[in-house]
mmCIF file of C-alpha atoms and ligand atoms in Angstrom:
data_model
loop_
_atom_site.group_PDB
_atom_site.id
_atom_site.type_symbol
_atom_site.label_atom_id
_atom_site.label_comp_id
_atom_site.label_asym_id
_atom_site.label_seq_id
_atom_site.Cartn_x
_atom_site.Cartn_y
_atom_site.Cartn_z
ATOM 1 C CA MET C 188 14.338 -73.216 2.159
ATOM 2 C CA ARG C 189 15.364 -75.900 4.891
ATOM 3 C CA ARG C 190 15.410 -74.392 7.889
ATOM 4 C CA ILE C 191 17.192 -75.779 10.334
ATOM 5 C CA ALA C 192 17.579 -75.359 13.862
ATOM 6 C CA ILE C 193 21.134 -76.808 15.918
ATOM 7 C CA ILE C 194 20.227 -77.492 19.652
ATOM 8 C CA ASN C 195 22.054 -79.351 22.402
ATOM 9 C CA GLN C 196 20.607 -78.613 26.119
ATOM 10 C CA LYS C 197 24.333 -79.345 26.610
ATOM 11 C CA GLY C 198 27.572 -76.215 26.014
ATOM 12 C CA GLY C 199 30.347 -76.798 24.231
ATOM 13 C CA VAL C 200 28.604 -79.398 22.074
ATOM 14 C CA GLY C 201 29.726 -78.266 18.681
ATOM 15 C CA LYS C 202 26.681 -76.115 18.372
ATOM 16 C CA THR C 203 27.651 -73.067 17.176
ATOM 17 C CA THR C 204 31.379 -75.097 15.114
ATOM 18 C CA THR C 205 28.976 -76.312 13.070
ATOM 19 C CA ALA C 206 26.604 -73.916 12.348
ATOM 20 C CA VAL C 207 28.843 -71.569 11.806
ATOM 21 C CA ASN C 208 31.452 -73.502 9.373
ATOM 22 C CA LEU C 209 28.568 -76.076 7.773
ATOM 23 C CA ALA C 210 27.124 -73.170 6.522
ATOM 24 C CA ALA C 211 30.235 -71.712 5.703
ATOM 25 C CA ALA C 212 30.947 -75.302 3.266
ATOM 26 C CA LEU C 213 27.199 -75.070 1.698
ATOM 27 C CA SER C 214 27.693 -71.953 0.539
ATOM 28 C CA ARG C 215 30.936 -72.629 -0.940
ATOM 29 C CA ALA C 216 29.044 -74.664 -2.344
ATOM 30 C CA GLY C 217 26.816 -72.224 -4.279
ATOM 31 C CA GLN C 218 23.946 -72.717 -1.735
ATOM 32 C CA ARG C 219 22.507 -69.451 -0.755
ATOM 33 C CA VAL C 220 23.059 -69.388 3.231
ATOM 34 C CA CYS C 221 21.316 -67.290 6.396
ATOM 35 C CA VAL C 222 22.906 -68.387 10.112
ATOM 36 C CA LEU C 223 20.610 -67.038 12.945
ATOM 37 C CA ASP C 224 22.624 -66.308 16.032
ATOM 38 C CA LEU C 225 19.990 -67.332 18.516
ATOM 39 C CA ASP C 226 22.298 -67.617 21.398
ATOM 40 C CA PRO C 227 23.171 -64.381 23.835
ATOM 41 C CA GLN C 228 26.870 -65.205 23.863
ATOM 42 C CA ALA C 229 26.964 -65.030 20.307
ATOM 43 C CA HIS C 230 29.500 -66.911 19.717
ATOM 44 C CA ALA C 231 27.794 -67.983 15.878
ATOM 45 C CA THR C 232 27.936 -63.604 15.894
ATOM 46 C CA THR C 233 32.088 -62.876 16.617
ATOM 47 C CA HIS C 234 33.136 -66.660 14.591
ATOM 48 C CA LEU C 235 31.801 -65.082 11.258
ATOM 49 C CA GLY C 236 33.602 -61.718 11.959
ATOM 50 C CA ILE C 237 31.429 -59.556 13.700
ATOM 51 C CA GLU C 238 31.966 -57.433 16.799
ATOM 52 C CA PRO C 239 28.486 -57.823 18.473
ATOM 53 C CA ASP C 240 28.853 -54.873 20.134
ATOM 54 C CA GLY C 241 25.204 -54.208 21.188
ATOM 55 C CA LYS C 242 24.562 -51.213 19.002
ATOM 56 C CA ALA C 243 24.441 -52.500 15.526
ATOM 57 C CA PRO C 244 20.118 -54.001 14.996
ATOM 58 C CA SER C 245 20.602 -57.557 16.023
ATOM 59 C CA MET C 246 17.925 -61.064 16.700
ATOM 60 C CA TYR C 247 17.155 -59.035 20.316
ATOM 61 C CA ASP C 248 15.296 -56.466 17.637
ATOM 62 C CA VAL C 249 13.828 -59.051 15.260
ATOM 63 C CA LEU C 250 12.523 -61.029 18.097
ATOM 64 C CA ILE C 251 11.514 -57.855 20.776
ATOM 65 C CA ASP C 252 10.520 -54.805 18.058
ATOM 66 C CA SER C 253 9.851 -57.717 15.340
ATOM 67 C CA LYS C 254 11.942 -56.009 13.185
ATOM 68 C CA PRO C 255 11.875 -57.812 9.816
ATOM 69 C CA LEU C 256 15.286 -60.269 9.376
ATOM 70 C CA SER C 257 16.131 -58.651 6.267
ATOM 71 C CA GLU C 258 17.043 -55.534 8.312
ATOM 72 C CA VAL C 259 19.288 -57.034 10.600
ATOM 73 C CA ARG C 260 21.423 -59.234 8.669
ATOM 74 C CA ARG C 261 24.176 -58.607 7.877
ATOM 75 C CA GLN C 262 26.458 -60.159 4.614
ATOM 76 C CA VAL C 263 30.090 -61.982 5.568
ATOM 77 C CA GLU C 264 31.291 -64.081 2.418
ATOM 78 C CA ASP C 265 30.126 -64.667 -0.636
ATOM 79 C CA HIS C 266 26.554 -66.344 -0.235
ATOM 80 C CA LEU C 267 26.688 -66.151 3.680
ATOM 81 C CA TRP C 268 24.605 -63.923 5.876
ATOM 82 C CA LEU C 269 24.317 -63.377 9.064
ATOM 83 C CA ALA C 270 21.836 -62.029 11.672
ATOM 84 C CA GLY C 271 23.810 -61.369 14.428
ATOM 85 C CA SER C 272 22.889 -61.561 18.204
ATOM 86 C CA ASP C 273 24.946 -59.465 21.020
ATOM 87 C CA ILE C 274 24.363 -59.716 24.656
ATOM 88 C CA ASN C 275 20.906 -57.963 24.375
ATOM 89 C CA LEU C 276 19.324 -61.278 24.133
ATOM 90 C CA ALA C 277 19.913 -62.005 27.709
ATOM 91 C CA ALA C 278 16.844 -59.715 28.097
ATOM 92 C CA ALA C 279 14.768 -61.929 25.900
ATOM 93 C CA GLU C 280 13.459 -64.264 27.798
ATOM 94 C CA VAL C 281 12.201 -61.571 30.410
ATOM 95 C CA GLU C 282 11.402 -59.116 28.282
ATOM 96 C CA LEU C 283 9.318 -61.786 26.344
ATOM 97 C CA ALA C 284 7.575 -63.408 29.768
ATOM 98 C CA GLY C 285 4.125 -61.589 29.363
ATOM 99 C CA VAL C 286 4.010 -61.564 25.350
ATOM 100 C CA VAL C 287 1.061 -64.125 23.489
ATOM 101 C CA GLY C 288 2.703 -66.259 20.945
ATOM 102 C CA ARG C 289 5.785 -65.323 22.032
ATOM 103 C CA GLU C 290 6.757 -68.164 21.006
ATOM 104 C CA VAL C 291 6.240 -67.716 16.986
ATOM 105 C CA ILE C 292 8.181 -64.415 16.977
ATOM 106 C CA LEU C 293 10.324 -65.954 14.431
ATOM 107 C CA ARG C 294 8.162 -68.118 12.674
ATOM 108 C CA ASP C 295 5.457 -65.204 11.494
ATOM 109 C CA LEU C 296 8.806 -63.245 10.760
ATOM 110 C CA LEU C 297 11.060 -65.773 9.190
ATOM 111 C CA GLN C 298 7.601 -66.950 6.046
ATOM 112 C CA ALA C 299 8.867 -63.095 4.699
ATOM 113 C CA ASP C 300 12.655 -64.918 3.668
ATOM 114 C CA GLU C 301 10.833 -67.582 2.258
ATOM 115 C CA GLY C 302 12.877 -68.308 -1.457
ATOM 116 C CA ALA C 303 15.446 -65.896 0.046
ATOM 117 C CA PHE C 304 17.521 -68.286 0.448
ATOM 118 C CA ASP C 305 18.799 -72.121 0.250
ATOM 119 C CA TYR C 306 19.013 -72.904 4.001
ATOM 120 C CA VAL C 307 18.938 -70.870 7.409
ATOM 121 C CA LEU C 308 21.182 -72.105 10.068
ATOM 122 C CA MET C 309 20.244 -70.993 13.507
ATOM 123 C CA ASP C 310 22.602 -71.290 16.585
ATOM 124 C CA CYS C 311 20.839 -71.876 19.751
ATOM 125 C CA ALA C 312 21.631 -71.452 23.145
ATOM 126 C CA PRO C 313 22.313 -74.253 25.499
ATOM 127 C CA SER C 314 19.000 -73.811 27.138
ATOM 128 C CA LEU C 315 15.395 -74.961 26.220
ATOM 129 C CA GLY C 316 14.013 -71.644 26.721
ATOM 130 C CA VAL C 317 12.594 -68.578 24.963
ATOM 131 C CA LEU C 318 15.066 -68.229 22.215
ATOM 132 C CA THR C 319 15.240 -72.441 21.791
ATOM 133 C CA LEU C 320 11.501 -72.851 21.278
ATOM 134 C CA ASN C 321 11.197 -69.884 18.786
ATOM 135 C CA ALA C 322 14.022 -71.312 17.306
ATOM 136 C CA LEU C 323 11.927 -74.843 17.266
ATOM 137 C CA SER C 324 8.655 -73.097 15.942
ATOM 138 C CA ALA C 325 10.520 -71.928 13.138
ATOM 139 C CA ALA C 326 11.995 -74.258 11.874
ATOM 140 C CA THR C 327 11.632 -77.476 10.049
ATOM 141 C CA GLU C 328 14.497 -79.664 11.003
ATOM 142 C CA VAL C 329 16.664 -79.650 13.685
ATOM 143 C CA PHE C 330 20.030 -81.312 14.288
ATOM 144 C CA ILE C 331 21.227 -82.151 17.242
ATOM 145 C CA PRO C 332 25.683 -82.432 17.544
ATOM 146 C CA LEU C 333 27.011 -84.818 20.667
ATOM 147 C CA GLN C 334 30.238 -85.350 21.936
ATOM 148 C CA PRO C 335 30.637 -89.480 21.743
ATOM 149 C CA HIS C 336 31.578 -89.984 25.769
ATOM 150 C CA PHE C 337 29.621 -92.054 28.465
ATOM 151 C CA LEU C 338 27.466 -88.852 28.993
ATOM 152 C CA ALA C 339 25.740 -88.600 25.678
ATOM 153 C CA LEU C 340 22.884 -89.648 25.580
ATOM 154 C CA HIS C 341 21.725 -88.462 28.971
ATOM 155 C CA GLY C 342 20.079 -85.860 28.836
ATOM 156 C CA MET C 343 18.939 -86.376 24.768
ATOM 157 C CA GLY C 344 15.396 -87.363 26.168
ATOM 158 C CA LYS C 345 14.325 -83.671 27.479
ATOM 159 C CA LEU C 346 15.785 -82.443 24.250
ATOM 160 C CA LEU C 347 13.218 -85.100 21.953
ATOM 161 C CA GLU C 348 10.395 -85.077 24.426
ATOM 162 C CA THR C 349 10.909 -81.168 23.727
ATOM 163 C CA THR C 350 10.711 -81.262 19.562
ATOM 164 C CA ALA C 351 7.370 -84.151 20.204
ATOM 165 C CA LEU C 352 6.137 -81.094 22.008
ATOM 166 C CA VAL C 353 6.432 -78.560 19.914
ATOM 167 C CA ALA C 354 5.593 -80.580 17.270
ATOM 168 C CA LYS C 355 2.612 -81.187 19.009
ATOM 169 C CA ARG C 356 1.382 -77.904 20.137
ATOM 170 C CA ILE C 357 3.201 -75.606 17.813
ATOM 171 C CA ASN C 358 4.824 -76.644 14.785
ATOM 172 C CA PRO C 359 3.657 -80.114 13.675
ATOM 173 C CA LEU C 360 6.518 -79.887 10.226
ATOM 174 C CA LEU C 361 9.298 -80.250 12.839
ATOM 175 C CA ASN C 362 11.795 -83.836 12.393
ATOM 176 C CA VAL C 363 14.508 -84.402 14.088
ATOM 177 C CA THR C 364 16.215 -85.055 10.877
ATOM 178 C CA GLY C 365 20.584 -85.045 11.764
ATOM 179 C CA ILE C 366 23.261 -86.404 14.494
ATOM 180 C CA ILE C 367 26.281 -85.216 14.160
ATOM 181 C CA PHE C 368 29.420 -86.286 16.736
ATOM 182 C CA CYS C 369 31.296 -83.354 17.426
ATOM 183 C CA LEU C 370 34.694 -83.412 19.431
ATOM 184 C CA TYR C 371 34.837 -87.026 17.712
ATOM 185 C CA GLU C 372 38.034 -89.176 19.628
ATOM 186 C CA THR C 373 38.824 -91.094 16.027
ATOM 187 C CA SER C 374 40.910 -93.781 18.788
ATOM 188 C CA THR C 375 38.049 -94.515 22.063
ATOM 189 C CA LYS C 376 36.396 -97.551 21.447
ATOM 190 C CA LEU C 377 33.845 -95.484 24.332
ATOM 191 C CA ALA C 378 32.960 -93.581 20.917
ATOM 192 C CA GLN C 379 31.447 -96.600 19.255
ATOM 193 C CA GLU C 380 29.670 -97.403 22.342
ATOM 194 C CA VAL C 381 27.963 -94.459 22.396
ATOM 195 C CA GLU C 382 27.368 -94.553 18.334
ATOM 196 C CA ARG C 383 26.021 -98.267 18.843
ATOM 197 C CA ASP C 384 23.586 -97.334 21.804
ATOM 198 C CA LEU C 385 22.373 -94.249 19.793
ATOM 199 C CA GLU C 386 21.611 -96.954 16.487
ATOM 200 C CA GLY C 387 19.927 -98.501 18.487
ATOM 201 C CA TYR C 388 17.719 -96.003 19.903
ATOM 202 C CA LEU C 389 17.243 -94.462 16.492
ATOM 203 C CA GLU C 390 16.256 -97.863 15.764
ATOM 204 C CA LYS C 391 13.669 -98.554 17.500
ATOM 205 C CA SER C 392 11.658 -95.222 16.645
ATOM 206 C CA ARG C 393 11.533 -95.745 13.466
ATOM 207 C CA GLY C 394 7.394 -96.069 11.934
ATOM 208 C CA ALA C 395 6.393 -94.631 15.547
ATOM 209 C CA SER C 396 5.150 -91.255 15.323
ATOM 210 C CA VAL C 397 7.852 -88.956 16.572
ATOM 211 C CA PRO C 398 10.045 -86.138 15.022
ATOM 212 C CA TRP C 399 12.523 -88.347 15.142
ATOM 213 C CA ASN C 400 11.813 -91.301 13.331
ATOM 214 C CA LYS C 401 13.789 -90.739 11.059
ATOM 215 C CA ALA C 402 16.786 -88.925 12.069
ATOM 216 C CA GLN C 403 19.857 -89.460 10.505
ATOM 217 C CA LEU C 404 22.687 -90.145 12.149
ATOM 218 C CA PHE C 405 25.591 -88.879 9.604
ATOM 219 C CA GLN C 406 28.786 -90.927 8.957
ATOM 220 C CA THR C 407 31.024 -87.996 8.764
ATOM 221 C CA ARG C 408 32.509 -87.717 12.077
ATOM 222 C CA ILE C 409 33.853 -84.046 12.741
ATOM 223 C CA ARG C 410 37.082 -84.814 14.125
ATOM 224 C CA ARG C 411 38.496 -82.784 17.260
ATOM 225 C CA ASN C 412 41.014 -80.626 15.556
ATOM 226 C CA ILE C 413 43.537 -77.908 17.151
ATOM 227 C CA LYS C 414 42.680 -74.951 14.328
ATOM 228 C CA LEU C 415 38.938 -75.478 15.163
ATOM 229 C CA ALA C 416 39.445 -74.528 18.332
ATOM 230 C CA GLU C 417 41.706 -71.254 16.569
ATOM 231 C CA CYS C 418 39.516 -70.198 13.958
ATOM 232 C CA PRO C 419 36.585 -68.565 15.995
ATOM 233 C CA SER C 420 39.470 -66.104 17.321
ATOM 234 C CA PHE C 421 40.121 -65.250 14.125
ATOM 235 C CA GLY C 422 36.758 -64.259 13.064
ATOM 236 C CA GLN C 423 36.796 -66.568 10.258
ATOM 237 C CA SER C 424 35.248 -70.177 9.002
ATOM 238 C CA ILE C 425 37.786 -73.050 8.756
ATOM 239 C CA PHE C 426 37.594 -72.997 5.189
ATOM 240 C CA ALA C 427 39.110 -69.455 5.234
ATOM 241 C CA TYR C 428 41.071 -70.230 8.319
ATOM 242 C CA ALA C 429 42.859 -73.492 7.054
ATOM 243 C CA PRO C 430 41.165 -74.977 4.352
ATOM 244 C CA THR C 431 42.957 -78.397 3.961
ATOM 245 C CA CYS C 432 43.187 -79.222 7.008
ATOM 246 C CA HIS C 433 40.745 -82.297 9.052
ATOM 247 C CA GLY C 434 38.898 -79.510 9.908
ATOM 248 C CA ALA C 435 37.583 -78.607 7.382
ATOM 249 C CA GLU C 436 37.567 -81.764 4.977
ATOM 250 C CA ASP C 437 35.369 -83.077 8.233
ATOM 251 C CA TYR C 438 32.832 -79.919 7.615
ATOM 252 C CA ARG C 439 33.048 -80.402 3.869
ATOM 253 C CA ALA C 440 32.170 -84.094 3.601
ATOM 254 C CA LEU C 441 29.760 -83.204 5.864
ATOM 255 C CA ALA C 442 27.708 -80.767 4.120
ATOM 256 C CA GLU C 443 27.991 -82.841 1.508
ATOM 257 C CA GLU C 444 25.473 -85.501 3.121
ATOM 258 C CA VAL C 445 23.508 -82.743 4.432
ATOM 259 C CA LEU C 446 22.705 -81.688 0.845
ATOM 260 C CA ALA C 447 22.318 -84.803 0.012
ATOM 261 C CA GLN C 448 19.619 -85.370 2.444
ATOM 262 C CA THR C 449 16.268 -86.710 0.375
ATOM 263 C CA PRO C 450 12.703 -84.731 0.725
ATOM 264 C CA THR C 451 11.526 -88.362 2.844
ATOM 265 C CA VAL C 452 13.935 -87.651 5.646
ATOM 266 C CA MET C 453 13.042 -83.945 5.543
ATOM 267 C CA SER C 454 9.673 -84.597 6.071
ATOM 268 C CA ALA C 455 9.791 -87.964 7.255
ATOM 269 C CA ARG C 456 6.617 -87.711 10.196
ATOM 270 C CA VAL C 457 4.199 -86.547 8.147
ATOM 271 C CA ALA C 458 4.342 -89.384 4.968
ATOM 272 C CA ILE C 459 3.887 -91.572 7.651
ATOM 273 C CA SER C 460 0.990 -89.625 9.270
ATOM 274 C CA SER C 461 -0.401 -86.289 9.701
ATOM 275 C CA PRO C 462 -0.630 -85.219 13.044
ATOM 276 C CA GLU C 463 -3.251 -84.235 14.818
ATOM 277 C CA PRO C 464 -2.543 -81.125 16.533
ATOM 278 C CA THR C 465 -4.928 -82.004 19.473
ATOM 279 C CA GLY C 466 -3.948 -85.963 19.547
ATOM 280 C CA GLU C 467 -1.622 -87.695 21.277
ATOM 281 C CA ARG C 468 1.246 -88.948 20.242
ATOM 282 C CA SER C 469 2.297 -92.399 20.993
ATOM 283 C CA GLU C 470 5.989 -92.371 22.969
ATOM 284 C CA PRO C 471 8.116 -95.218 21.517
ATOM 285 C CA ALA C 472 9.439 -97.331 24.607
ATOM 286 C CA GLY C 473 11.936 -95.501 26.555
ATOM 287 C CA TYR C 474 14.056 -92.566 26.121
ATOM 288 C CA PRO C 475 17.243 -91.941 26.644
ATOM 289 C CA LYS C 476 17.654 -90.663 29.722
HETATM 290 P P1 LIG F 1552 28.856 -75.399 21.743
HETATM 291 O O1 LIG F 1552 28.364 -73.791 20.340
HETATM 292 O O2 LIG F 1552 27.777 -76.384 22.046
HETATM 293 O O3 LIG F 1552 28.527 -74.092 23.645
HETATM 294 P P2 LIG F 1552 30.812 -75.238 20.903
HETATM 295 O O4 LIG F 1552 30.286 -74.981 19.172
HETATM 296 O O5 LIG F 1552 31.545 -72.973 20.483
HETATM 297 O O6 LIG F 1552 29.841 -75.597 21.279
HETATM 298 O O7 LIG F 1552 32.590 -75.803 21.040
HETATM 299 C C1 LIG F 1552 33.101 -75.591 22.518
HETATM 300 C C2 LIG F 1552 34.581 -75.403 22.136
HETATM 301 O O8 LIG F 1552 35.314 -76.804 21.286
HETATM 302 C C3 LIG F 1552 34.941 -74.144 21.230
HETATM 303 O O9 LIG F 1552 35.942 -74.090 22.092
HETATM 304 C C4 LIG F 1552 35.322 -75.050 20.092
HETATM 305 O O10 LIG F 1552 35.979 -74.315 19.403
HETATM 306 C C5 LIG F 1552 35.295 -75.719 20.638
HETATM 307 N N1 LIG F 1552 35.252 -76.981 19.319
HETATM 308 C C6 LIG F 1552 34.649 -77.900 18.853
HETATM 309 N N2 LIG F 1552 34.412 -78.178 17.791
HETATM 310 C C7 LIG F 1552 35.670 -78.877 17.556
HETATM 311 C C8 LIG F 1552 36.291 -79.416 17.141
HETATM 312 N N3 LIG F 1552 36.251 -80.376 16.004
HETATM 313 N N4 LIG F 1552 38.103 -79.962 17.578
HETATM 314 C C9 LIG F 1552 38.000 -78.875 18.573
HETATM 315 N N5 LIG F 1552 37.845 -78.105 19.313
HETATM 316 C C10 LIG F 1552 36.621 -78.264 18.628
HETATM 317 MG MG1 LIG F 1553 27.246 -71.751 20.820
#
């Protein structure tokens, strides 16, 4: 079971669009997929056709009352399940403040699902708070959606530092395995410059004992496509809403790349050096700022 957290502390970069449509593409390729909505804004929940009314069991009940995921998730399509969110989840941060082990609640509950799915995709809120920490502790992989404009790499340092800290202190199995360019403008030079900068940075990190030392920049670029912006309000994935548009084409291609990722990429760091839970990691020269 691949457990993938989709994170970026910036909003509007394509996390939810990617979580939903990649999940739909994988499920249509025959994989059993579960989406966990960890954002109180519940956009993934709405996008998958479920009204976040605050009454049905949600990720709030999972994190606060340790409700089993099997009692919270619902099947939304063939091969596709959703454990939804609602606004109650906004209170989780405060309610969990004094709870010992609050970062690993999801990890422990997700263990009961081992084998039930081929993919678990976690859609995270635009913050690095306790909800995102739960995702990073439960995941073995991180995908980072990026919008390739001139501030794209700005803030990525903090994000990568967080994955390194979680890997060191809580979850030694965590690896950044994918970076996805979303909202891509094919005609701009700027996108190509950002691409080059990022490739250069990733190259420098190869061989360092960091969770992103084998991170793959996916070749598929998710182009800006109006249908992708329209389909959430119909509660449909792009494949139900407009199966032949560029957006559907791109997410189908991305799913193929994800399916083709090798176990070496998926468990990169472990193969290079087993992280010491107490030891210091060597950081690569200069995170992107
Ligand atoms: P995040 O979850 O990171 O905040 P979203 O996935 O919600 O970002 O995307 C932000 C907005 O941009 C949403 O309105 C979404 O519909 C739209 N959007 C995302 N990806 C694309 C795309 N490739 N083309 C057009 N609109 C997009
Ligand atoms: Mg979102």
